[in-house]
Coordinates of N, CA and C in Angstrom, one line a residue:
X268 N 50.3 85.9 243.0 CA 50.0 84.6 243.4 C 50.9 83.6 242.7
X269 N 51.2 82.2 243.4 CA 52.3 81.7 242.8 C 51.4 81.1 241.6
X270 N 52.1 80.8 240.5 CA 51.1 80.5 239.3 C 50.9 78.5 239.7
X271 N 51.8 78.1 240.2 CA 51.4 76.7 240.5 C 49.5 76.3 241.5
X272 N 49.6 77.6 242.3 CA 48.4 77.2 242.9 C 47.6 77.8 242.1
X273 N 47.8 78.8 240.8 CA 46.4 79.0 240.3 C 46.6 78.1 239.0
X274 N 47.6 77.5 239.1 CA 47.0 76.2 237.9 C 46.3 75.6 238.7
X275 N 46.3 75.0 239.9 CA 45.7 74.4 240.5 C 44.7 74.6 240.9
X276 N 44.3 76.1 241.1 CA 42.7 76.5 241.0 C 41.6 76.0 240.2
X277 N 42.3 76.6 239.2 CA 41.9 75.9 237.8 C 41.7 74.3 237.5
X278 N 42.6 73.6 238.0 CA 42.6 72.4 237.3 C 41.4 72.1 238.6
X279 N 41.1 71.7 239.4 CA 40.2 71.1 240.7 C 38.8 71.5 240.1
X280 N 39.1 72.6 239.6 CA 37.2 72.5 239.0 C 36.7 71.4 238.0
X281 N 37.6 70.6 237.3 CA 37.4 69.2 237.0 C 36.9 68.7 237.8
X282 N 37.0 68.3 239.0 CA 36.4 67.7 239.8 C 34.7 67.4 240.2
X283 N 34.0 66.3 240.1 CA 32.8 66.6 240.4 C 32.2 65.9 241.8
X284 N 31.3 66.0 242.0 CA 30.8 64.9 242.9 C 30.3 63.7 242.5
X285 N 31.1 62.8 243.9 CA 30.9 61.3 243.8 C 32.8 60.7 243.0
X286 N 33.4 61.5 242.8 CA 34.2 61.1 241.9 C 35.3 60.5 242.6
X287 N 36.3 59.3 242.0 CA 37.0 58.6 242.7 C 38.8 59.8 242.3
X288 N 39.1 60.5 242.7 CA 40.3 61.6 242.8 C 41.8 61.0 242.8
X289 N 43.1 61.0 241.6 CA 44.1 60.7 242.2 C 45.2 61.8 242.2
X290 N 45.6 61.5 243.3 CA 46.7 62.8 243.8 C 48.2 62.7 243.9
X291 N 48.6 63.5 243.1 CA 49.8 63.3 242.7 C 50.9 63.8 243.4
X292 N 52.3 63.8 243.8 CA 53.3 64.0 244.4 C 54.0 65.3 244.0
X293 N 54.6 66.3 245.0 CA 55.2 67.1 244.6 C 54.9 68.4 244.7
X294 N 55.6 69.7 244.6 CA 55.3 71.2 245.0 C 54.1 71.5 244.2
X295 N 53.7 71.0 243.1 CA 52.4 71.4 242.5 C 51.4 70.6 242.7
X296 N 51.6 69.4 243.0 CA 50.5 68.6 243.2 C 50.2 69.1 244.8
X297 N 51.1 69.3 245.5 CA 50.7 70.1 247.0 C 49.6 71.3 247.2
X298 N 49.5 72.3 245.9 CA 48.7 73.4 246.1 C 47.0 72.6 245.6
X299 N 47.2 71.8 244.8 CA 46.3 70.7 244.3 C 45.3 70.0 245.8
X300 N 46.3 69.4 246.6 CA 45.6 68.9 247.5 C 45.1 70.0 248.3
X301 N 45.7 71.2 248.5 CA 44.9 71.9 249.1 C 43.6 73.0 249.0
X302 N 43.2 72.8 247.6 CA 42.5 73.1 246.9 C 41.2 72.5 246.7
X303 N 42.0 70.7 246.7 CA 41.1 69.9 247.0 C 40.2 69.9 248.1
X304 N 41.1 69.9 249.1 CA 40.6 70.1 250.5 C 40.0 70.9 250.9
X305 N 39.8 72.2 250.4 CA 38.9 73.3 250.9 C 37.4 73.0 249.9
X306 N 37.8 72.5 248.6 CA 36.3 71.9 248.2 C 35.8 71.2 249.1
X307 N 36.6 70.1 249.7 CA 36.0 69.0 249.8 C 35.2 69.7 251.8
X308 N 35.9 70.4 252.4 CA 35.1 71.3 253.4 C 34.0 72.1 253.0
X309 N 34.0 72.3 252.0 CA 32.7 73.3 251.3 C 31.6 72.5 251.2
X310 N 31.9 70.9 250.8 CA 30.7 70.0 250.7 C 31.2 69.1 249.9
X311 N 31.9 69.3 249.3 CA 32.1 68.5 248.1 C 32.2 67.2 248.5
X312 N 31.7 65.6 247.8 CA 32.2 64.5 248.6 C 32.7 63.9 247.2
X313 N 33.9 62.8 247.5 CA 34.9 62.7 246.9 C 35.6 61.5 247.8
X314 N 36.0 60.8 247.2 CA 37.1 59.6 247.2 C 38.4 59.7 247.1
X315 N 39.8 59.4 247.4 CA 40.4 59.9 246.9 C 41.6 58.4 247.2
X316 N 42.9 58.6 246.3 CA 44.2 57.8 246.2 C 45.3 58.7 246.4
X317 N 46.5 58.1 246.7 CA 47.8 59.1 246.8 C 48.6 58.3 245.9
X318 N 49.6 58.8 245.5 CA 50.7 58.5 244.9 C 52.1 58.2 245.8
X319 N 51.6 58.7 246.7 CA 52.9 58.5 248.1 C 52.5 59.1 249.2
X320 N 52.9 58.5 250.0 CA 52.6 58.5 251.1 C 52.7 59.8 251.9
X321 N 54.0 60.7 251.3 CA 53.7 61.9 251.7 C 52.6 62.7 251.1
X322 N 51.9 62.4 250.0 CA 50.7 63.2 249.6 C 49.9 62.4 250.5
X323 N 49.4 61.4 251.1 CA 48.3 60.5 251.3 C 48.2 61.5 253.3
X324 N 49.6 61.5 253.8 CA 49.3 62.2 255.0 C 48.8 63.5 254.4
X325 N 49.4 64.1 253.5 CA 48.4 65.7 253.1 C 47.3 65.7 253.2
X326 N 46.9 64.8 252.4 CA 45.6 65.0 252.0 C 44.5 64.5 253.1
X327 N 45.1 63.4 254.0 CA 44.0 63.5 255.2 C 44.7 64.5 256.1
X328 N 45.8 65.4 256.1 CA 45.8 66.7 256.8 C 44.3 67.7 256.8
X329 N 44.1 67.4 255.2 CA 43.6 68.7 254.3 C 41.6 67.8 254.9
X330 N 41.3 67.0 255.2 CA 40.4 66.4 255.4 C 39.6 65.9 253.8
X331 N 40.5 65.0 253.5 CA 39.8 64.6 252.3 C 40.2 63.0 252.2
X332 N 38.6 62.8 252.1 CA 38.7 61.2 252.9 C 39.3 60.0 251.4
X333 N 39.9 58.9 252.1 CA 41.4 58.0 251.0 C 40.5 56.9 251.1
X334 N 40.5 56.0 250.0 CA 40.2 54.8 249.9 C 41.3 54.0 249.4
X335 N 40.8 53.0 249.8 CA 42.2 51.2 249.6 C 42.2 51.6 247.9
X336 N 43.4 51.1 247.1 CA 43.2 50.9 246.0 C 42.3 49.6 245.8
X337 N 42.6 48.4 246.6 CA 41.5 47.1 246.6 C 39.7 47.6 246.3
X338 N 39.3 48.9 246.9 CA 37.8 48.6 247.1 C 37.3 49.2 245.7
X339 N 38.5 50.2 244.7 CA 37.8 50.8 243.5 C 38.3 50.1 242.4
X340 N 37.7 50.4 240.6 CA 38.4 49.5 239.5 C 39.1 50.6 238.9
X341 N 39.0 51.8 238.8 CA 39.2 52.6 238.4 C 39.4 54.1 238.7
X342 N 40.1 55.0 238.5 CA 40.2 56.6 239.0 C 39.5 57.7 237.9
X343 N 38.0 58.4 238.4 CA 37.6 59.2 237.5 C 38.7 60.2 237.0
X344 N 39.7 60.7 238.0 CA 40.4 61.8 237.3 C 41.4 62.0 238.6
X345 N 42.5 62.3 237.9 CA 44.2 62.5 238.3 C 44.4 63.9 238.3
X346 N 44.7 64.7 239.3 CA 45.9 65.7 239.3 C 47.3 65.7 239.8
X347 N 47.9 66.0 238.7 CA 49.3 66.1 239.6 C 50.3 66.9 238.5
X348 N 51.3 67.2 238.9 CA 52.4 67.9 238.5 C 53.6 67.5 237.3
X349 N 54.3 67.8 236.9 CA 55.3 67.6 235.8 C 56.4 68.7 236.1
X350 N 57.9 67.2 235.7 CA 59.0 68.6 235.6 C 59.2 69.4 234.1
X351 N 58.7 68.5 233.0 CA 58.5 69.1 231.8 C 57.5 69.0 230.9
X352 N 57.1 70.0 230.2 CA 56.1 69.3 229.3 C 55.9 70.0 228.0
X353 N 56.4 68.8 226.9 CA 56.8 69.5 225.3 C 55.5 70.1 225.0
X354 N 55.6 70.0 223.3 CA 54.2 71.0 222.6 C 53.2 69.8 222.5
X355 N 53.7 68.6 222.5 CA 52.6 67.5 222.4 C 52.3 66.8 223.9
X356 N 52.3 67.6 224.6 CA 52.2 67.1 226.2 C 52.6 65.8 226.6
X357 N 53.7 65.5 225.9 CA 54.5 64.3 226.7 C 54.9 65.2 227.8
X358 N 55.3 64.4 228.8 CA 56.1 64.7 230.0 C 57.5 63.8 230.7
X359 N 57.6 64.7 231.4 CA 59.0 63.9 232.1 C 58.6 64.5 233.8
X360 N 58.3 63.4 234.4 CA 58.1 63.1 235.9 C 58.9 62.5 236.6
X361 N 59.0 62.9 238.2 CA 59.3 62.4 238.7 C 61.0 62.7 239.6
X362 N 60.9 64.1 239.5 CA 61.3 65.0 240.1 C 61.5 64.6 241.8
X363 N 59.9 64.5 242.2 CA 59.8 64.1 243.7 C 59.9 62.7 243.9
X364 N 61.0 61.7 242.7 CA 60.9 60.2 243.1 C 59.5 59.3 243.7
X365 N 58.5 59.7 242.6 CA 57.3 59.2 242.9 C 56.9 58.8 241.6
X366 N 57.8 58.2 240.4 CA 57.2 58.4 239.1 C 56.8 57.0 238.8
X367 N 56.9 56.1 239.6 CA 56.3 54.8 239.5 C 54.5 54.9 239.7
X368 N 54.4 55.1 240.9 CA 53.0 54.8 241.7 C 52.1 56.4 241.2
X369 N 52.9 57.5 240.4 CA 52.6 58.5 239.2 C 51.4 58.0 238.3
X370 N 52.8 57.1 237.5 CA 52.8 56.3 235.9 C 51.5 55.3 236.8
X371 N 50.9 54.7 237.3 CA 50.3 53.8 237.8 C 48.7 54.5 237.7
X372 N 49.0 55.3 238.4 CA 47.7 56.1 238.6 C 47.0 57.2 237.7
X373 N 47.9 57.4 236.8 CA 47.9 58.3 235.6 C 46.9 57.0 234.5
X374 N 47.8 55.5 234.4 CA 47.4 54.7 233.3 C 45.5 54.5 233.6
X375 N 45.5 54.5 235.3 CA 44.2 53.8 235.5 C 43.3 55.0 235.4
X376 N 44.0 55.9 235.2 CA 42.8 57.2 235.4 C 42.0 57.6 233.5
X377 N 40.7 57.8 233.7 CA 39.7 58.9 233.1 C 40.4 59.5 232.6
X378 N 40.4 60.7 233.4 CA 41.2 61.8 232.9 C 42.9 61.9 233.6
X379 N 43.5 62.6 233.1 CA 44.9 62.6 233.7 C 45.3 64.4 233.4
X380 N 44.9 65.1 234.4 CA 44.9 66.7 234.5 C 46.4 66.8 235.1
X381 N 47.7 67.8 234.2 CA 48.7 68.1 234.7 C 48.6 69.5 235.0
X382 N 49.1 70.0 236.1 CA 49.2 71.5 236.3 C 50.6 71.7 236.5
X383 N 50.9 73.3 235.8 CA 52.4 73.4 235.6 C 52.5 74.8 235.8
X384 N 53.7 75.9 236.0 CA 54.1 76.6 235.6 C 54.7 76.8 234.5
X385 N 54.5 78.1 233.9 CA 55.3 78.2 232.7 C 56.6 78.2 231.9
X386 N 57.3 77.6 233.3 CA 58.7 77.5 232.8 C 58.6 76.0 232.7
X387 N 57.9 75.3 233.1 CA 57.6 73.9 232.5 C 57.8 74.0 231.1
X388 N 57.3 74.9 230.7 CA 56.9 74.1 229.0 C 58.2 74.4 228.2
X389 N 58.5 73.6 227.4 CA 59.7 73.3 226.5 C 59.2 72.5 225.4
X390 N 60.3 73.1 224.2 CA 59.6 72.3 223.0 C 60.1 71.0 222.7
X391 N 61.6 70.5 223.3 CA 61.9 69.5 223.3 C 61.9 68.5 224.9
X392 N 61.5 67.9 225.5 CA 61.9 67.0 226.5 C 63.7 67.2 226.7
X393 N 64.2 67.2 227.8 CA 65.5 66.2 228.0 C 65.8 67.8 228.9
X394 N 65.4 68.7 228.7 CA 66.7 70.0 230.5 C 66.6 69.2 231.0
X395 N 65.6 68.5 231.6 CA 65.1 68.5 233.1 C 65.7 67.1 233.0
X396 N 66.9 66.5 234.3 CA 67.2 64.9 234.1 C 65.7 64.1 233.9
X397 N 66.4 63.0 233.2 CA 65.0 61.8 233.1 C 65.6 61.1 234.5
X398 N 64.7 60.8 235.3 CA 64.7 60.2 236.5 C 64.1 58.8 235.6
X399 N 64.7 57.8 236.3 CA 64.7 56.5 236.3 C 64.6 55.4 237.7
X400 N 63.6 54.5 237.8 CA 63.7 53.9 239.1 C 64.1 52.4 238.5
X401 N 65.6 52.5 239.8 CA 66.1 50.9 239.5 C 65.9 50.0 240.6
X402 N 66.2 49.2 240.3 CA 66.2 48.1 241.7 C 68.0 48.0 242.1
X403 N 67.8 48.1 243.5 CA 69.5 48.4 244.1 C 70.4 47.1 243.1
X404 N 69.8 45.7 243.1 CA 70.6 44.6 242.6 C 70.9 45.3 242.0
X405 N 72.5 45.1 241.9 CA 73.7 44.8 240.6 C 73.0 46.5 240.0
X406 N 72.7 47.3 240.5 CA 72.8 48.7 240.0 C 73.9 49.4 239.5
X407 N 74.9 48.9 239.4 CA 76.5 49.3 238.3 C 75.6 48.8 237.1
X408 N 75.4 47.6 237.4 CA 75.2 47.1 235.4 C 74.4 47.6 235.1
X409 N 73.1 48.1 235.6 CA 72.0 48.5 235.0 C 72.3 50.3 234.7
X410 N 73.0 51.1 235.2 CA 73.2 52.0 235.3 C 74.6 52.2 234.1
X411 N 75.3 51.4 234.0 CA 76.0 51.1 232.9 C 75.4 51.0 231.0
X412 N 74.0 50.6 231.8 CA 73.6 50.2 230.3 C 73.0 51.6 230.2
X413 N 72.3 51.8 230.9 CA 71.8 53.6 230.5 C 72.7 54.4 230.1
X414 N 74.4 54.1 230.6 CA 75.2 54.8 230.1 C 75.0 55.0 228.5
X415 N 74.9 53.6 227.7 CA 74.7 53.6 226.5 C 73.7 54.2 225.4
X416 N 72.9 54.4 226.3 CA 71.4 55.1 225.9 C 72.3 56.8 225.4
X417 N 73.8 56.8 225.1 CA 73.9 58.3 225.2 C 73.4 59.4 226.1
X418 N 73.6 59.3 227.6 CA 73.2 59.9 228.5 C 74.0 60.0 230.0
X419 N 74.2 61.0 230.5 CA 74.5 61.0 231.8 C 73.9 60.5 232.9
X420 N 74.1 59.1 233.2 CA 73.3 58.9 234.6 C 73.9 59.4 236.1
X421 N 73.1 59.8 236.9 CA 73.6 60.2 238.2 C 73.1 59.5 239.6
X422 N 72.9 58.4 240.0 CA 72.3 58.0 241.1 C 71.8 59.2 242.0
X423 N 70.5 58.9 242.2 CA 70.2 60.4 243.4 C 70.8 59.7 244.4
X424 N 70.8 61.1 245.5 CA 71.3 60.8 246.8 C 70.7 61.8 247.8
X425 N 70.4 61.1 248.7 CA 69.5 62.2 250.1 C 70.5 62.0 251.1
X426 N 70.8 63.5 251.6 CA 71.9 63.3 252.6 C 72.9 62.1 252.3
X427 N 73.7 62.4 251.3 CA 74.6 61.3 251.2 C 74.4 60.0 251.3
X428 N 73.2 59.5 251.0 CA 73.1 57.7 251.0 C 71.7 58.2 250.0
X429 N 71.6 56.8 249.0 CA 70.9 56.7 248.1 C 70.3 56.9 248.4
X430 N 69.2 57.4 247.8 CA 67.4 57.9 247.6 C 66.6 56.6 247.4
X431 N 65.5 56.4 248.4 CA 65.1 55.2 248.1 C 63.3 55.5 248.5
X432 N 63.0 54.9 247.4 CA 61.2 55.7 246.7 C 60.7 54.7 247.6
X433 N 59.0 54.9 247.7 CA 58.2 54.3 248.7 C 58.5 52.9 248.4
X434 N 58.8 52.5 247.3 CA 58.9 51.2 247.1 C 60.0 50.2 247.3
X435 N 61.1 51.2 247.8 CA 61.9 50.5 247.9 C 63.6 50.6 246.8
X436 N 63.2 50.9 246.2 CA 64.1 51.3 244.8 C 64.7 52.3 245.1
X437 N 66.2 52.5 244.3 CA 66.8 53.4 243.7 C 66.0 54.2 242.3
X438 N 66.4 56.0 242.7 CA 66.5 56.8 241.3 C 67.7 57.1 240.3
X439 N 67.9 56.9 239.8 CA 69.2 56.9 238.6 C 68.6 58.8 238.0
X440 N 69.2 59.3 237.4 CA 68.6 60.7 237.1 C 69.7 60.9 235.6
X441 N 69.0 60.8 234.7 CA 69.8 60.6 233.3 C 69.7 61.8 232.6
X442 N 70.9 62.4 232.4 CA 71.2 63.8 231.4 C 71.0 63.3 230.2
X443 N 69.8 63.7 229.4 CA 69.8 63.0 227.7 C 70.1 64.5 227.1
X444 N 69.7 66.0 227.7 CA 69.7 67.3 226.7 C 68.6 67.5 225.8
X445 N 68.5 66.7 225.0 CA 67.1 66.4 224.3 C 66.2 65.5 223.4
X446 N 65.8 65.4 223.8 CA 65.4 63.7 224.2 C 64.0 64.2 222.5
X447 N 64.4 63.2 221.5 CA 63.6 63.6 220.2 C 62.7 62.6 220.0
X448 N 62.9 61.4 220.1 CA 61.4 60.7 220.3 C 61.4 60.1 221.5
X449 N 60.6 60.6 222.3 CA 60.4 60.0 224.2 C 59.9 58.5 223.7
X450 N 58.9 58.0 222.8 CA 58.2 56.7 223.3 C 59.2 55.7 222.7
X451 N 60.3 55.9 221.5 CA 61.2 54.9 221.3 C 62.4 55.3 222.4
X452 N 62.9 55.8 223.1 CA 63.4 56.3 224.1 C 62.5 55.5 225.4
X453 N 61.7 55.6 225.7 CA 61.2 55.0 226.8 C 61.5 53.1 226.6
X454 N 61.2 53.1 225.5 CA 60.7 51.4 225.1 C 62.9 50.8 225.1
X455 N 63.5 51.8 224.8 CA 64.9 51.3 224.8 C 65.2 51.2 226.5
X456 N 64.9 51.9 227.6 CA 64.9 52.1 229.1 C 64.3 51.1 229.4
X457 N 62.7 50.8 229.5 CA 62.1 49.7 229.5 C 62.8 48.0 229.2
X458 N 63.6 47.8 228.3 CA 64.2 46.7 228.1 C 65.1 46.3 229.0
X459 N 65.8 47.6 229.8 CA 66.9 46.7 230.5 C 66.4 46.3 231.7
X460 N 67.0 45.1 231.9 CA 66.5 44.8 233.1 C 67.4 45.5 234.6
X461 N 66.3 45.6 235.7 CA 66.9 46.2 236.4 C 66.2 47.7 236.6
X462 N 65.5 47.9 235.6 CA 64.7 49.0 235.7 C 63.7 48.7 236.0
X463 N 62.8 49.7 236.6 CA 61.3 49.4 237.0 C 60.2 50.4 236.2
X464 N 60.9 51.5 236.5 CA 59.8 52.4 235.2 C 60.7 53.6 235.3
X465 N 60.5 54.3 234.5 CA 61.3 56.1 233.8 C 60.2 56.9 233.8
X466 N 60.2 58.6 233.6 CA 59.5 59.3 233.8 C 59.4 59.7 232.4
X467 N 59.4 59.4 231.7 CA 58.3 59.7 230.4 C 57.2 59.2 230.5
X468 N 56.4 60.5 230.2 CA 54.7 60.0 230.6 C 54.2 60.6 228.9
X469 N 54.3 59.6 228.1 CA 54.3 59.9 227.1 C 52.6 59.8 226.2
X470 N 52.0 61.0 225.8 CA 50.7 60.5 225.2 C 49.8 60.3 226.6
X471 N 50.0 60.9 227.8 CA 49.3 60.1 228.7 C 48.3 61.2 229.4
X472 N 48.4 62.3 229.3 CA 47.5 63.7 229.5 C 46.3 64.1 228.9
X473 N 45.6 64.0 229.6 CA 43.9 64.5 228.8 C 44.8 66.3 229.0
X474 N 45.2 66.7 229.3 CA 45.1 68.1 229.4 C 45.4 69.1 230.4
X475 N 46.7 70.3 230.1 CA 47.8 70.1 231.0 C 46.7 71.7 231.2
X476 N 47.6 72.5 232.3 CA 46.8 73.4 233.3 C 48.2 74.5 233.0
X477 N 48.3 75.5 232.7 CA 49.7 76.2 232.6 C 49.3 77.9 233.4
X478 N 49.9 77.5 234.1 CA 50.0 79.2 235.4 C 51.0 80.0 235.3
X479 N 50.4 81.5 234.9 CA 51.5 82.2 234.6 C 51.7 83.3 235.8
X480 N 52.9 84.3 235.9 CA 53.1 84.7 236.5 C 51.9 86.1 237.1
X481 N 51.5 86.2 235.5 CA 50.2 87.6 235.9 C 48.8 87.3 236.0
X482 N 49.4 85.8 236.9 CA 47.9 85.4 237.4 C 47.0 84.4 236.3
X483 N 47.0 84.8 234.9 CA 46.1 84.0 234.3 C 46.5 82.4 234.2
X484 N 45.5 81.6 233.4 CA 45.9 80.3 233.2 C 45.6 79.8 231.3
X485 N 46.5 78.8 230.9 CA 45.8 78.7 229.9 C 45.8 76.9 229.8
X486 N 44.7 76.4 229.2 CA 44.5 75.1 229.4 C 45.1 74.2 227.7
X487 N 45.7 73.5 227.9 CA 46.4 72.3 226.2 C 45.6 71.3 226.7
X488 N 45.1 71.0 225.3 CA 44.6 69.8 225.1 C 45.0 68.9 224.1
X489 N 45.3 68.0 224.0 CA 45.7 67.0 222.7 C 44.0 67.1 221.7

């Protein structure tokens, strides 16, 4: 079995009834929603948010009913996925250019449940590029300044023209190699302007979901 859906097994039994659900973007957050969705056929009732819009059509594929962000104050509990995650469950998101409306729904949530395979885990952040969301203005300069940050920046690109997130923005995708303190690292990204948010999800995990190849799972908690 692929180990992403039996983290995802695993992680969904968090779930209870009545609970307001947020759903995250991406190949692991995908086996997630459909996990969801067979609970939520079994009886389970449940509320739920997307992170993008391609999760938000999934998940009413999967029949699991969405509410306005306007009508709730708060998300009992988050699932969703990670491209990395150290020994202190920082992360780095945003792989599937969804790390804004991620980081959004991650801050407002209860719990914040990540499910990962085991090649996720690493003891330092930085293989996996830090994806960054810019605003197209004057994107030389701001992409310049990341230069500085000691890092490779790469503008993503879909079929040859820029990658552009539900919101509108460009991804920038920054080679740091190993990135030693993410939250002074984040707060240096954060300053420039021109940025909108980065994928360090730093300190922000109630407790990550880890699926291994021979089927078992094992759960980190801070």
């Amino acid at each position: 079995m692929n180990p992403k859906e039996i983290a995802a097994q695993q992680a969904v039994q968090f779930i209870e009834e009545g609970m307001i659900v947020g759903l995250g973007t991406g190949s692991t957050a995908y086996w997630a929603i459909q996990q969801i969705g067979q609970r939520v056929q079994a009886g389970l009732h449940i509320r739920a948010v997307a992170s993008s819009q391609s999760s938000e059509d999934l998940a009413r594929q999967a029949g699991i009913p969405m509410v306005e962000f306007s009508e709730i104050t708060s998300i009992d509990l988050t699932i969703d996925g990670a491209d990395e995650v150290d020994d202190q469950l920082n992360l780095i998101k945003g792989g599937g250019g969804a790390l804004l409306r991620e980081k959004i729904i991650a801050f407002h949530s209860k719990r914040f449940i990540v499910i990962v395979d085991e090649s996720k885990r690493v003891q330092h952040l930085g293989r996996f590029s830090l994806p960054v969301e810019i605003v197209p203005f004057a994107s030389n300069l701001t992409i310049n300044r990341l230069t500085e940050l000691d890092c490779k920046p790469q503008l993503r690109l879909d079929n040859g023209k820029e990658f552009v997130t539900d919101n509108g923005n460009w991804i920038v995708d920054c080679k740091f190699e190993k990135i030693l303190l993410p939250q002074e690292l984040g707060t240096q990204i954060h300053s420039i302007p021109g940025v909108v948010e980065h994928g360090l999800f730093v300190q922000m995990a109630s407790s990550v979901v880890v699926g291994y190849k021979d089927g078992s799972t094992k759960i980190l908690s801070n």
